[in-house]
Every structure is written in structure tokens, then in C-alpha cells.
mmCIF file of C-alpha atoms in Angstrom:
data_model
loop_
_atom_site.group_PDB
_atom_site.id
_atom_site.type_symbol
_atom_site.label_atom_id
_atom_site.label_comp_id
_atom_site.label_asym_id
_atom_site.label_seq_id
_atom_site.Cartn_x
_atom_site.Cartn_y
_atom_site.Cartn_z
ATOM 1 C CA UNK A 1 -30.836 -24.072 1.076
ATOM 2 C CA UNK A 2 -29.065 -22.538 -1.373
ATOM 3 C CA UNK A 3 -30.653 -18.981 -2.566
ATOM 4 C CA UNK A 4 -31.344 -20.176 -6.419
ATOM 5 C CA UNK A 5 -33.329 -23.093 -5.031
ATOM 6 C CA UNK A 6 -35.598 -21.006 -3.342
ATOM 7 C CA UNK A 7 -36.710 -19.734 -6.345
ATOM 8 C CA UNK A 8 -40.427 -20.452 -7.164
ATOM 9 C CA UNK A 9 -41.965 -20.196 -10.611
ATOM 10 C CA UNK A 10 -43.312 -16.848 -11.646
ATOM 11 C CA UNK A 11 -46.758 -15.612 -11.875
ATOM 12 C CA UNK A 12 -48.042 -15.665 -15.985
ATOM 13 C CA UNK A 13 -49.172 -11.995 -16.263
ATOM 14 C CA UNK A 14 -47.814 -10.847 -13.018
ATOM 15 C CA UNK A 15 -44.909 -8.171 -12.561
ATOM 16 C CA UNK A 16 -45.350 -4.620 -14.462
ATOM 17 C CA UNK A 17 -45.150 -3.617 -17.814
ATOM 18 C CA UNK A 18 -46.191 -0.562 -19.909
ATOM 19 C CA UNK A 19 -47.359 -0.745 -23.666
ATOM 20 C CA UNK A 20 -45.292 2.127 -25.147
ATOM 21 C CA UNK A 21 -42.558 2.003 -22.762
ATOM 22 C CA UNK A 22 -39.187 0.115 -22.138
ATOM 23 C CA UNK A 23 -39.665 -0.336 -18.114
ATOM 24 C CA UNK A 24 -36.568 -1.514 -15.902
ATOM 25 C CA UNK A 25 -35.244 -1.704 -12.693
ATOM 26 C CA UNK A 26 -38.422 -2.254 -10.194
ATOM 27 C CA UNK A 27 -38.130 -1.875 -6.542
ATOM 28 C CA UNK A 28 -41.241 -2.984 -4.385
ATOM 29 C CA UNK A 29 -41.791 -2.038 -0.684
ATOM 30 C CA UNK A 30 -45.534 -2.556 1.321
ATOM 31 C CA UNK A 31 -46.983 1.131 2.018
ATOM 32 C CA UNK A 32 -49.124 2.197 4.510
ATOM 33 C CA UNK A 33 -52.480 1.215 2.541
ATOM 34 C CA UNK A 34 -51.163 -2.199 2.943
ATOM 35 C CA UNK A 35 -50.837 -2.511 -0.529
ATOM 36 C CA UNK A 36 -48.090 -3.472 -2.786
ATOM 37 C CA UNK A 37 -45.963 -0.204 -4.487
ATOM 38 C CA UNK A 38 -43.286 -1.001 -7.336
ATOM 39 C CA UNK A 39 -40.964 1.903 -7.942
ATOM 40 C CA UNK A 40 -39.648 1.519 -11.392
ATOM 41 C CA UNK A 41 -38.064 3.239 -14.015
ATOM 42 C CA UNK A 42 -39.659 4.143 -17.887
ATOM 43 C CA UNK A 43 -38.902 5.993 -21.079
ATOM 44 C CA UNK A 44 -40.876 5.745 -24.642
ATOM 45 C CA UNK A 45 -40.105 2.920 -26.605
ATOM 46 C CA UNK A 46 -39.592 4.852 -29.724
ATOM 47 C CA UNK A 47 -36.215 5.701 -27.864
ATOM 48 C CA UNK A 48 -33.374 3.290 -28.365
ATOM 49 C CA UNK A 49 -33.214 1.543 -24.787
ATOM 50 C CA UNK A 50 -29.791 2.371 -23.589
ATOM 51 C CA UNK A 51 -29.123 6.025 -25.161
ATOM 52 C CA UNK A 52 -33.590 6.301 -24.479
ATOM 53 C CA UNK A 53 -32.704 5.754 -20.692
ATOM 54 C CA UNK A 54 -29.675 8.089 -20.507
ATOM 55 C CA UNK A 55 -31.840 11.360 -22.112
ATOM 56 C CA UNK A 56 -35.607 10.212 -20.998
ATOM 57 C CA UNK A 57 -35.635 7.767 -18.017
ATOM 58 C CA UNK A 58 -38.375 9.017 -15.213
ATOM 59 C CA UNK A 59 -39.192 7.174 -12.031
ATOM 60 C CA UNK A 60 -42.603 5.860 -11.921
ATOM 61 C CA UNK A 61 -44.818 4.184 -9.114
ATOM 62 C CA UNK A 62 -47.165 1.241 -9.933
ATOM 63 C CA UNK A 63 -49.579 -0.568 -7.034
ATOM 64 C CA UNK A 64 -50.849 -3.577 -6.793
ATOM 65 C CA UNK A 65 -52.706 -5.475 -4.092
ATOM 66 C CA UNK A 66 -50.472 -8.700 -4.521
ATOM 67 C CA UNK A 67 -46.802 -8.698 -4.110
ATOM 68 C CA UNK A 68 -46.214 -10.645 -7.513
ATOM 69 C CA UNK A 69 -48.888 -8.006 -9.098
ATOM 70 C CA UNK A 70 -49.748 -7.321 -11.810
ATOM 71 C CA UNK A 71 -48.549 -3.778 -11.007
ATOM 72 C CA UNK A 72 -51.415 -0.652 -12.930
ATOM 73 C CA UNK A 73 -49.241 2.447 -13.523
ATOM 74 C CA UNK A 74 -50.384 5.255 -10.808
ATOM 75 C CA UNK A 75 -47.854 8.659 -10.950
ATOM 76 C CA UNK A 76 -44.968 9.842 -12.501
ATOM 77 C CA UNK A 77 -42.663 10.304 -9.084
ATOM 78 C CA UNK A 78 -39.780 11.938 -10.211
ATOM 79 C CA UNK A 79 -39.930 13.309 -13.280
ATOM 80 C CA UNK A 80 -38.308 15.957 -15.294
ATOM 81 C CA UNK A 81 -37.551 18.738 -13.597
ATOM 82 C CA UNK A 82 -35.357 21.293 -15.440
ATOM 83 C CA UNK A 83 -31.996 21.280 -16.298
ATOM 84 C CA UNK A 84 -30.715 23.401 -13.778
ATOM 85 C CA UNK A 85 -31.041 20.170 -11.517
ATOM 86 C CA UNK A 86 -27.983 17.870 -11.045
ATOM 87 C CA UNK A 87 -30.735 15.246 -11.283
ATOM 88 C CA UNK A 88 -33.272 17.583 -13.678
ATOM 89 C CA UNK A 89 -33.451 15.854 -17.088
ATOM 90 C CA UNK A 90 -32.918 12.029 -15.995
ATOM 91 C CA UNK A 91 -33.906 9.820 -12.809
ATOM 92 C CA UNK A 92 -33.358 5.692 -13.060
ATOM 93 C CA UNK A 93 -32.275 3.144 -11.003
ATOM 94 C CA UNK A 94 -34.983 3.691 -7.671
ATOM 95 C CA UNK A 95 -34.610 1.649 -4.824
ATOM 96 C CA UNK A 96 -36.897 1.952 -2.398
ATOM 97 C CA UNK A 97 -36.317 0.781 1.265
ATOM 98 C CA UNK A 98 -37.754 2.655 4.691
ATOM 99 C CA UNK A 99 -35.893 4.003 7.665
ATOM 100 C CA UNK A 100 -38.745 4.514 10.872
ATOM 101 C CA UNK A 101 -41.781 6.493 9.550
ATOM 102 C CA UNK A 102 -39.354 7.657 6.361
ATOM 103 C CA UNK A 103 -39.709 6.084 3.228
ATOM 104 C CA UNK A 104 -36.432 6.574 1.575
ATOM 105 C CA UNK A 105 -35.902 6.595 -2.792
ATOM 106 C CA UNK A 106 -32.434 6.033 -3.829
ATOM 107 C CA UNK A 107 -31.786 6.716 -7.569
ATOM 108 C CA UNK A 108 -29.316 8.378 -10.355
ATOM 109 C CA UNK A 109 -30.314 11.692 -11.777
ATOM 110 C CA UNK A 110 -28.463 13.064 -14.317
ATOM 111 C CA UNK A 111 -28.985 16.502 -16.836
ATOM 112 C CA UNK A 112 -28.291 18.133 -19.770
ATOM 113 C CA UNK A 113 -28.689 21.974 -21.442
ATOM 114 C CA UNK A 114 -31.420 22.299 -24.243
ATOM 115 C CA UNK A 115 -33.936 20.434 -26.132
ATOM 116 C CA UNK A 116 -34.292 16.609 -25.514
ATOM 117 C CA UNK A 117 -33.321 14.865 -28.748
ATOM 118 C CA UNK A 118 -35.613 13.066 -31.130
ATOM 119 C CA UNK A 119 -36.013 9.232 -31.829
ATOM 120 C CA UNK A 120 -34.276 10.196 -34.874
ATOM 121 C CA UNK A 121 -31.712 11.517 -33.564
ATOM 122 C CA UNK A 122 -30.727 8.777 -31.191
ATOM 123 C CA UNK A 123 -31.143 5.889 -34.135
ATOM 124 C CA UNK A 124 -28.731 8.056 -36.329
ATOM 125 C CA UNK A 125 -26.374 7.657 -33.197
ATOM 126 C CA UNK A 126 -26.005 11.339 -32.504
ATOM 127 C CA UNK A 127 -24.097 11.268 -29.132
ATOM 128 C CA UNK A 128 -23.984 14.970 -28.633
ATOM 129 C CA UNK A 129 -25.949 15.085 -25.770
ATOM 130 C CA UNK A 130 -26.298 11.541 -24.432
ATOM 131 C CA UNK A 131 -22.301 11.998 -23.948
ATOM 132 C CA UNK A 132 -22.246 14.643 -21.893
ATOM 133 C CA UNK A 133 -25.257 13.146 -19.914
ATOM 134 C CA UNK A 134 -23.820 10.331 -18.960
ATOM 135 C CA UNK A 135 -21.299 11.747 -17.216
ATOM 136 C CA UNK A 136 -23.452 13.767 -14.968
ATOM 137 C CA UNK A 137 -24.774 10.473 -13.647
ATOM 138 C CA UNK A 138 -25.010 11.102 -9.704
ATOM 139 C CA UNK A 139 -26.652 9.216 -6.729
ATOM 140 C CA UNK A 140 -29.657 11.095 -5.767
ATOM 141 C CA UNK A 141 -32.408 10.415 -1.871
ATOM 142 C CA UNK A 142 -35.895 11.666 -1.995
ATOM 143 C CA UNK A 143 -37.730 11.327 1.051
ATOM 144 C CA UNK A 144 -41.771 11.553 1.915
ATOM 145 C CA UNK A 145 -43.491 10.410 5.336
ATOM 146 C CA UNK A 146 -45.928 8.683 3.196
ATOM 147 C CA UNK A 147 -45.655 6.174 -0.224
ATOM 148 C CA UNK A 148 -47.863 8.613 -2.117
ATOM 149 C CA UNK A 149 -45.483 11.340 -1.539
ATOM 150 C CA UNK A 150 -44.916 14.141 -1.606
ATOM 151 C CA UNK A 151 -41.335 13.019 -2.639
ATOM 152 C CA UNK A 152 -38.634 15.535 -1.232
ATOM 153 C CA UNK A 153 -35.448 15.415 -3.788
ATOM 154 C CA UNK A 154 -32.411 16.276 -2.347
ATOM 155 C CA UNK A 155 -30.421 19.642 -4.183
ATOM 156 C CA UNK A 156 -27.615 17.583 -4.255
ATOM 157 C CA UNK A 157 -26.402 14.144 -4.598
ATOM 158 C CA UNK A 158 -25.768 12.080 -1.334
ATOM 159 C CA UNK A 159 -23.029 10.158 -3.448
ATOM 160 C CA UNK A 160 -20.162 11.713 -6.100
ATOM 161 C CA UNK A 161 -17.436 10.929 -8.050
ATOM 162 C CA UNK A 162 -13.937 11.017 -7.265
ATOM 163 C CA UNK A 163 -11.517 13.247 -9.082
ATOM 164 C CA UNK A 164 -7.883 10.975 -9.562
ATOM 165 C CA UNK A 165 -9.735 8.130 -8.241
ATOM 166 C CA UNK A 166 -10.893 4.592 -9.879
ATOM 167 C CA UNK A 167 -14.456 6.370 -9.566
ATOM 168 C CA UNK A 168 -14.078 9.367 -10.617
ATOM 169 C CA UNK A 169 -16.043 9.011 -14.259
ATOM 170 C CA UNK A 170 -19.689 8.185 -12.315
ATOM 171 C CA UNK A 171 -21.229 6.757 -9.503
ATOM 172 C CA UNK A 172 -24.605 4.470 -9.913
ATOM 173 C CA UNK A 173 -26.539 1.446 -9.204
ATOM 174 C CA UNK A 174 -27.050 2.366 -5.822
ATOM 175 C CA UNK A 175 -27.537 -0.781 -3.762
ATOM 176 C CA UNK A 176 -28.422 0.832 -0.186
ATOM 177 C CA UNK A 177 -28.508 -1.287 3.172
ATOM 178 C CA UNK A 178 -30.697 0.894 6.014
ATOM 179 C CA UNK A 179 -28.987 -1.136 9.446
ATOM 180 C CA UNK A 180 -31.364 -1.264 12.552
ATOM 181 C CA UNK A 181 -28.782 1.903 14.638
ATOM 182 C CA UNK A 182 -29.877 4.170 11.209
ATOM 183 C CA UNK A 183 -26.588 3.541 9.941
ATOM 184 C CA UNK A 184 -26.892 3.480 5.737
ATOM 185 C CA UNK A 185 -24.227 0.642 4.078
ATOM 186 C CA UNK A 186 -24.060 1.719 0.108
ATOM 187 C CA UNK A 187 -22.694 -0.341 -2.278
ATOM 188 C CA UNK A 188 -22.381 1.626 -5.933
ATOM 189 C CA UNK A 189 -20.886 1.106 -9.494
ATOM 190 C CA UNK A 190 -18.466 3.026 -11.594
ATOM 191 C CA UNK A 191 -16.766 2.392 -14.975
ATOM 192 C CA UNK A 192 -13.302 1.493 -15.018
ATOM 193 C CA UNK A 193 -11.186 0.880 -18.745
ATOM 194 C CA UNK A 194 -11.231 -2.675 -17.385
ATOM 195 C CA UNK A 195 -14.472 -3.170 -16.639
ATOM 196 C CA UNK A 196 -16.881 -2.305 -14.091
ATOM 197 C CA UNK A 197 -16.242 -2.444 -10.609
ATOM 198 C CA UNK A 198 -18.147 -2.117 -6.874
ATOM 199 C CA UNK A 199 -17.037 0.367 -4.520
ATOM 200 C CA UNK A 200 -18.847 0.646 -0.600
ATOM 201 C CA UNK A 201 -19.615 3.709 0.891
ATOM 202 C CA UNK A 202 -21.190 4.190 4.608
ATOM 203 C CA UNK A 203 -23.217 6.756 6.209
ATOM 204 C CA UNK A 204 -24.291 7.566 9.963
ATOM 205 C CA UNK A 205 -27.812 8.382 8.563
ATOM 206 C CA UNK A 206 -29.689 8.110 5.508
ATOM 207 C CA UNK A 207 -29.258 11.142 3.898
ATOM 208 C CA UNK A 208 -25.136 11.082 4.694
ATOM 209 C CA UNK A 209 -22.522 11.955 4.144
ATOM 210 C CA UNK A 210 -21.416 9.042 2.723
ATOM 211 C CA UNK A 211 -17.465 7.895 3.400
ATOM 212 C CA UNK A 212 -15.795 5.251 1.320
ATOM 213 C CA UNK A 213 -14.966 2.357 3.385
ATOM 214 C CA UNK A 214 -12.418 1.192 0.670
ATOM 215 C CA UNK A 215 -10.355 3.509 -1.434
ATOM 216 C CA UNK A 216 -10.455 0.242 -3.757
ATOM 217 C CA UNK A 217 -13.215 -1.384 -5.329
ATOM 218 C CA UNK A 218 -14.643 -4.333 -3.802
ATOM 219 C CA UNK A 219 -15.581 -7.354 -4.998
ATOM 220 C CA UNK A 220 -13.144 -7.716 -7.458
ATOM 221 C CA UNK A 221 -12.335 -11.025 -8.884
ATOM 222 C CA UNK A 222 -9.588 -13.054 -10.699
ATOM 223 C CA UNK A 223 -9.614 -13.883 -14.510
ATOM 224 C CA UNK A 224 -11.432 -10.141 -15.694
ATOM 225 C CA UNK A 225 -14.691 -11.086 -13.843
ATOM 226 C CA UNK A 226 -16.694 -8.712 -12.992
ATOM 227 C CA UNK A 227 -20.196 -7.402 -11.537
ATOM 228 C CA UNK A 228 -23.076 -5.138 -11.334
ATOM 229 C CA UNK A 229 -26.393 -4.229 -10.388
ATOM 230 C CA UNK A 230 -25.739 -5.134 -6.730
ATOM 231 C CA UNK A 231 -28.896 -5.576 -4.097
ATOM 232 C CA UNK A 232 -27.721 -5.900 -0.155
ATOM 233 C CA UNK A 233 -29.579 -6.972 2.747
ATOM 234 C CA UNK A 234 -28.750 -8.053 6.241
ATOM 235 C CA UNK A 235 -29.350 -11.585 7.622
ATOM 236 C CA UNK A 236 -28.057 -13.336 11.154
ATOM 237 C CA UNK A 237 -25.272 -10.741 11.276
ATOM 238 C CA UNK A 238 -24.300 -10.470 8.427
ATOM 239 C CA UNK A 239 -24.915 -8.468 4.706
ATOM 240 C CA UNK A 240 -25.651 -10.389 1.774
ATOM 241 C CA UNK A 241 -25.800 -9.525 -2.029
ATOM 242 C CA UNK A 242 -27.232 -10.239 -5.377
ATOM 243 C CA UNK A 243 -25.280 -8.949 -8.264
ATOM 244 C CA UNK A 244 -25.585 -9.840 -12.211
ATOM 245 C CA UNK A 245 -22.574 -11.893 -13.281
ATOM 246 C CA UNK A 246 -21.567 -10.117 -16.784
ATOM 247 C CA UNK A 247 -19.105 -12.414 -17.795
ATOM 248 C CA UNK A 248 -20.659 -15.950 -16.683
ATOM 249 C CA UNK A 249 -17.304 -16.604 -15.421
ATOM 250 C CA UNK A 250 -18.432 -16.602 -11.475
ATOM 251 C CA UNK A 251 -21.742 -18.877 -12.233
ATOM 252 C CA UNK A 252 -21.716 -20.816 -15.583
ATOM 253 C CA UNK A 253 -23.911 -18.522 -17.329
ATOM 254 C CA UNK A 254 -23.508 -14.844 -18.744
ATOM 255 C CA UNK A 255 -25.581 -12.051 -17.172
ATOM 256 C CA UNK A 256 -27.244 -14.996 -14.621
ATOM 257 C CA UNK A 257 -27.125 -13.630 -10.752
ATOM 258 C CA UNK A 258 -24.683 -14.458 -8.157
ATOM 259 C CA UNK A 259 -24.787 -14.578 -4.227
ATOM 260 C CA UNK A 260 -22.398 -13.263 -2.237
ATOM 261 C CA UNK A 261 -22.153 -12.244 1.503
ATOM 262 C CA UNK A 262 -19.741 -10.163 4.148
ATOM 263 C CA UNK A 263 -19.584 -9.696 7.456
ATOM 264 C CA UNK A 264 -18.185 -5.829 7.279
ATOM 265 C CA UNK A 265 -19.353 -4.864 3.637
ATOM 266 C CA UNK A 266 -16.110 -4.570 2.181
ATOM 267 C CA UNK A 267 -14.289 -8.437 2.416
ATOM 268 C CA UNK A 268 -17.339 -10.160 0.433
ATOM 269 C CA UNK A 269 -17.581 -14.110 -0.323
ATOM 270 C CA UNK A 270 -19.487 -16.095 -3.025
ATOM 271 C CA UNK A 271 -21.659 -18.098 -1.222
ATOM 272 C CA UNK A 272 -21.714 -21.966 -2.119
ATOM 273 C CA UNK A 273 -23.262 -22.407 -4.580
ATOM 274 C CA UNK A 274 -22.564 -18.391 -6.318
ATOM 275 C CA UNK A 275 -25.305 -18.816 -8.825
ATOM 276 C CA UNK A 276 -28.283 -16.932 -6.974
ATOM 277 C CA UNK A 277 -30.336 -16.882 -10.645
ATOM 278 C CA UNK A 278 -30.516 -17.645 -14.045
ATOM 279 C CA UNK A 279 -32.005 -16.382 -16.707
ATOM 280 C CA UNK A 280 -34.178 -19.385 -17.722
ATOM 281 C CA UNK A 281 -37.185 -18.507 -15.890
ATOM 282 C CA UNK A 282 -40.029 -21.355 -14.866
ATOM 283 C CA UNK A 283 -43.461 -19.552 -15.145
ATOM 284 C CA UNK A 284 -46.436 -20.791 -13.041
ATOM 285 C CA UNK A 285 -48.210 -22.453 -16.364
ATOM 286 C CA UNK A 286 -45.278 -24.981 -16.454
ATOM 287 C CA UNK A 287 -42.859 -23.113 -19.404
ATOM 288 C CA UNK A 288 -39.386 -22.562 -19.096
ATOM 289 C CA UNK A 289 -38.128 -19.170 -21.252
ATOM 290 C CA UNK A 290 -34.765 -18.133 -21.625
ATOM 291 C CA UNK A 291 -34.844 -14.559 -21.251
ATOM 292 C CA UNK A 292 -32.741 -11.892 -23.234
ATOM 293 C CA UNK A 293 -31.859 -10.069 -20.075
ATOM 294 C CA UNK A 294 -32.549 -10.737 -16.416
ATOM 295 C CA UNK A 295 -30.755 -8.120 -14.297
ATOM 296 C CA UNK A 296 -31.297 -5.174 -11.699
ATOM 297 C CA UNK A 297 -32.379 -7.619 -8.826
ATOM 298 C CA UNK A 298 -34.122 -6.470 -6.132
ATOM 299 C CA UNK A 299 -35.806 -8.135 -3.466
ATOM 300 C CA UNK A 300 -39.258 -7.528 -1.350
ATOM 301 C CA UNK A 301 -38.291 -8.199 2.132
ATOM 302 C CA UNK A 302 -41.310 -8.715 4.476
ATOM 303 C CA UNK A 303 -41.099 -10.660 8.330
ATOM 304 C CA UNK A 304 -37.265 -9.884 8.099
ATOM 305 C CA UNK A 305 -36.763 -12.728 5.017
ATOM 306 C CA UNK A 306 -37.000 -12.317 1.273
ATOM 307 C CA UNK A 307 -40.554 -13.375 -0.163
ATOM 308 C CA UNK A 308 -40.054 -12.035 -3.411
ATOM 309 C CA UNK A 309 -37.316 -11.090 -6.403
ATOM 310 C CA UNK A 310 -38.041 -8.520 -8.713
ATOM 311 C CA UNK A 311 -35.714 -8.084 -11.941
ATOM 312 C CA UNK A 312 -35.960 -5.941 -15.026
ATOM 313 C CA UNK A 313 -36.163 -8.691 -17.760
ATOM 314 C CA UNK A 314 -36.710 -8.926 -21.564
ATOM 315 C CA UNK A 315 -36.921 -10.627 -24.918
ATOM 316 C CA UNK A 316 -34.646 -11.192 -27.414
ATOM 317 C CA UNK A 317 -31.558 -13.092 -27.777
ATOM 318 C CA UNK A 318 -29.426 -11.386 -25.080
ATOM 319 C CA UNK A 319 -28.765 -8.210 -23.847
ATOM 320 C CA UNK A 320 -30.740 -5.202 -23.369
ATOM 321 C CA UNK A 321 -29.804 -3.816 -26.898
ATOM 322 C CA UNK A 322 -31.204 -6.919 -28.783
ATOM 323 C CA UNK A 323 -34.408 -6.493 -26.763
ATOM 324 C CA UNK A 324 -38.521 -5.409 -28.583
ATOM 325 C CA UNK A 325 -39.801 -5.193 -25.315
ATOM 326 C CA UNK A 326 -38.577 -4.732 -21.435
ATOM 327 C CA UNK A 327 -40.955 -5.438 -18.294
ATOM 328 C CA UNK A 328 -40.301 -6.035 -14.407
ATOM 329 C CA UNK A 329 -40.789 -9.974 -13.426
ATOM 330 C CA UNK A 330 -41.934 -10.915 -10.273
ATOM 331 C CA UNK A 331 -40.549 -14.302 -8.429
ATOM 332 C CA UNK A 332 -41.993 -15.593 -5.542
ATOM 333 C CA UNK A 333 -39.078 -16.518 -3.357
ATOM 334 C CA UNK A 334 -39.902 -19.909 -0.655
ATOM 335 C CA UNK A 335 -38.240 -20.027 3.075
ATOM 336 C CA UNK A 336 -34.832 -21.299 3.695
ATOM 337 C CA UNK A 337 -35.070 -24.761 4.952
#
């Protein structure tokens, strides 16, 4: 059964969301309470989102006893922590996933010198220090033996640029595979003046060091196609993938999901059909919303198959920029027939 057919309608009221925040790009994993934990990223609404996230983004947890939620804010996890940090004045994009007794927090941390600007500031479209932010942007592990922490962030990242390469501006969206030998697959983004592209990175343990398994980006289609947000998992021997389709040119439909898989993490496929998700969502009291963004998949993976997806979703007309309000959807996702 195809992955987009699996798809069940979402719980009314379920996922996480925060009043006076824009909230994106929730990761969910069971913790030792037996309880549901959503790792997700926030920053104050009277930020622009995109240049809000790039000077104010901080990694939050949120619990619930029900994997579709609703998720009630508990802890700021990684928060600001000075700029003398690689990863001091920003943290987004968590992914949380466990290796043994380790739970393990993949992000991007990024910093900057002085005073965080205003609202004002960032609506005038002062890019003095959102700029040079950006392009700190690094991929970041914290570790703890327990889902309440204490969180152990690493004094460097486990993933960099690469000077003269086709990533050498940033690495992020860290899409991290933990293999049953300990074995770490990493699939990442960079910016490229074509577009964006995929690159995949391996490590003989979780906390590296990472080596490139292509010196090329991956995934890379025909006709100026292109990807991001990438989640990976392993099934019957082989990896497969989630990624937001930015053109529409892979699945019908701009910014909708598609589904991919590889045997080796480098040669990847579009599985048949490539459209994993769209962004007309079916809610459990029978609508049917088109949302303004549907993106940063990530999946809850419990019994060794995906039960549930979790995306960073909003309103609007399209796109994150045109959005009032951002929240973290939960879909319950049914067995493969």
C-alpha cells in the first residue's frame, strides 16, 4: 500500500502549538515514563518567522500521554547559551531518535556577537545580523541517558561545511538513520545557486565523525527539481525517505511530500506512487483544509513500523512567510497491507 494511503485523518485539537509562538519542526520519540515527548522548535511570534527562527529559534520539549497529543509545553531543552557557542544563540531543526540506553538530539545551532535584534528591527529588514547567522548554521548531537535530560551538547558540530565544495555555504536539516551495528546514516541539506540539494554522510557511531559517502549531492533530479526536509528510516533492508517536494514537479503538488527509498543511501528511487503527502489534510471531524505549509516530516516509529507523521504545518495561502500562525500536526499513520 502505497505510503500516502496509509494516511489516516488527524486528530481536531491534537499535535502542539504555543499561543505566542511560531512552533515548527516536531520530532516525537516514547521515553522511559512511557509517555509521549515531542521535541520541537519555537521563537516569539512578534518575530518575522523565517529571519525570527534564524536569531531566536530554541528547542523545546512538550509531553503528552497520546502519541497524536495534544502535546503541554514542559522545558526549554536547548536554549540560548552564549555566543561563544558554535551553537550559542540559535538551536532548530531537533530530531530525536535513540541508540541503546542513549537518547540522541540532532539539531542546527548557529550564533552571533551582541544584542539579539528587536521585532522592529527584523520587520524593517535589517539583515545585519541574521546574515552573518545564517551562515554559522552547523549540525549539532546532545546526548542524556534519560528524556528529561540532562542534555549533553557537543563543543562542536558532528557535521560541517565544505570549503570549495557544493556544501560549503551550510549544512542542515539533519535527517539521521541510527542502523542496528550503531552505525549513524545522515542525510543533510545545503544551498546551492541552483537550488537546494541532499548530500549523505555516514558515521561508525553516533557522535562521528561523519564521512561523505558522495562528494555529490544525492537525490538530484531532472527538470530543476529539487528537495528538502528529508526524514530516513530503515525497512526490510532497505532505507526509506520522506522529503518536501518544493517545486511540485516530482508529485503534482508544490511543497506536498514525496517517498523515496535506497538500498545504500546514496542511489535513491521514488517509490511508485512518489507522492507520500499532501497538503490537504482530512481531520477526524470530517473537514478537508488545505494548509499553507506542510513540511519538516518526521515520523514516530514504534514495533519497528511508522504509527504516526508529525509535520510543522500552517495557515495561510502558502508558504511559511504568508503564514499568522505555525503548529506541529499529528497523523495517525495505518499498517501496510
Amino acid at each position: 500500500m502505497a505510503f500516502i494511503d496509509r494516511l489516516q485523518p488527524a486528530p481536531v485539537g491534537g499535535g502542539f502549538s504555543m499561543d505566542d509562538y511560531w512552533v515548527w519542526c516536531g520530532s516525537v520519540i516514547r521515553g522511559e515514563d512511557g509517555r509521549y515527548h515531542m521535541f520541537a522548535s519555537r521563537w516569539p511570534r512578534t518575530f518575522p518567522f523565517f529571519e525570527g527562527y534564524v536569531i531566536g529559534s530554541e528547542v523545546v520539549r512538550a509531553v503528552s500521554d497520546r502519541p497524536e497529543g495534544p502535546y503541554r509545553f514542559a522545558e526549554v531543552v536547548l536554549g540560548d547559551r552564549g555566543e561563544g557557542f558554535w551553537d550559542g544563540r540559535m538551536t532548530h531543526n531537533p530530531t530525536v531518535h535513540k541508540a541503546g540506553d542513549t537518547y540522541l538530539l540532532y539539531y542546527i545551532g548557529a550564533t552571533f556577537a551582541g544584542p539579539r535584534p528587536t521585532a522592529e528591527q527584523l520587520v524593517a529588514g535589517d539583515t545585519s545580523v541574521t546574515g552573518p547567522c545564517y551562515s554559522t548554521i552547523r549540525i549539532g548531537l546532545a546526548t542524556a541517558g534519560s528524556v528529561f535530560g540532562p542534555w549533553r551538547r557537543q563543543d562542536r558540530p558532528v557535521l560541517e561545511p565544505r570549503p570549495g565544495k557544493w556544501d560549503e555555504r551550510i549544512v542542515t536539516n539533519p535527517a539521521p538513520c541510527v542502523l542496528k551495528d550503531g552505525r549513524v546514516l545522515l542525510l543533510y541539506r545545503s544551498n546551492v545557486p541552483g537550488g537546494l540539494r541532499l548530500g549523505a554522510a555516514m558515521a561508525e557511531g553516533y557522535d562521528g565523525p561523519f564521512r561523505r559517502l558522495s562528494d555529490e549531492p544525492v537525490l538530484v533530479f531532472e527538470g530543476g527539481n529539487f528537495v528538502e526536509d528529508p526524514y530516513v528510516w530503515r525497512r526490510g533492508g532497505r532505507f526509506e525517505l520522506l522529503a518536501k517536494d518544493m517545486t511540485g514537479g516530482l508529485t503534482g503538488e508544490k511543497h506536498a511530500g514525496i517517498h523515496g527509498w535506497s538500498r545504500d543511501g546514496v542511489d535513491w528511487r521514488l517509490s511508485e506512487p512518489p507522492k507520500a503527502y499532501s497538503r490537504r489534510v482530512r481531520w477526524s471531524d470530517g473537514r478537508v483544509t488545505e494548509q499553507g505549509c506542510l513540511e519538516r516530516p518526521q515520523l514516530l516509529i514504534e514495533g519497528g513500523r511508522p504509527t504516526h507523521l508529525f509535520a510543522a504545518t500552517g495557515d495561510g495561502p502558502g508558504g511559511f512567510r504568508l503564514c499568522s500562525r505555525t503548529w506541529n500536526v499529528a497523523i495517525p499513520v495505518g499498517e501496510a497491507e
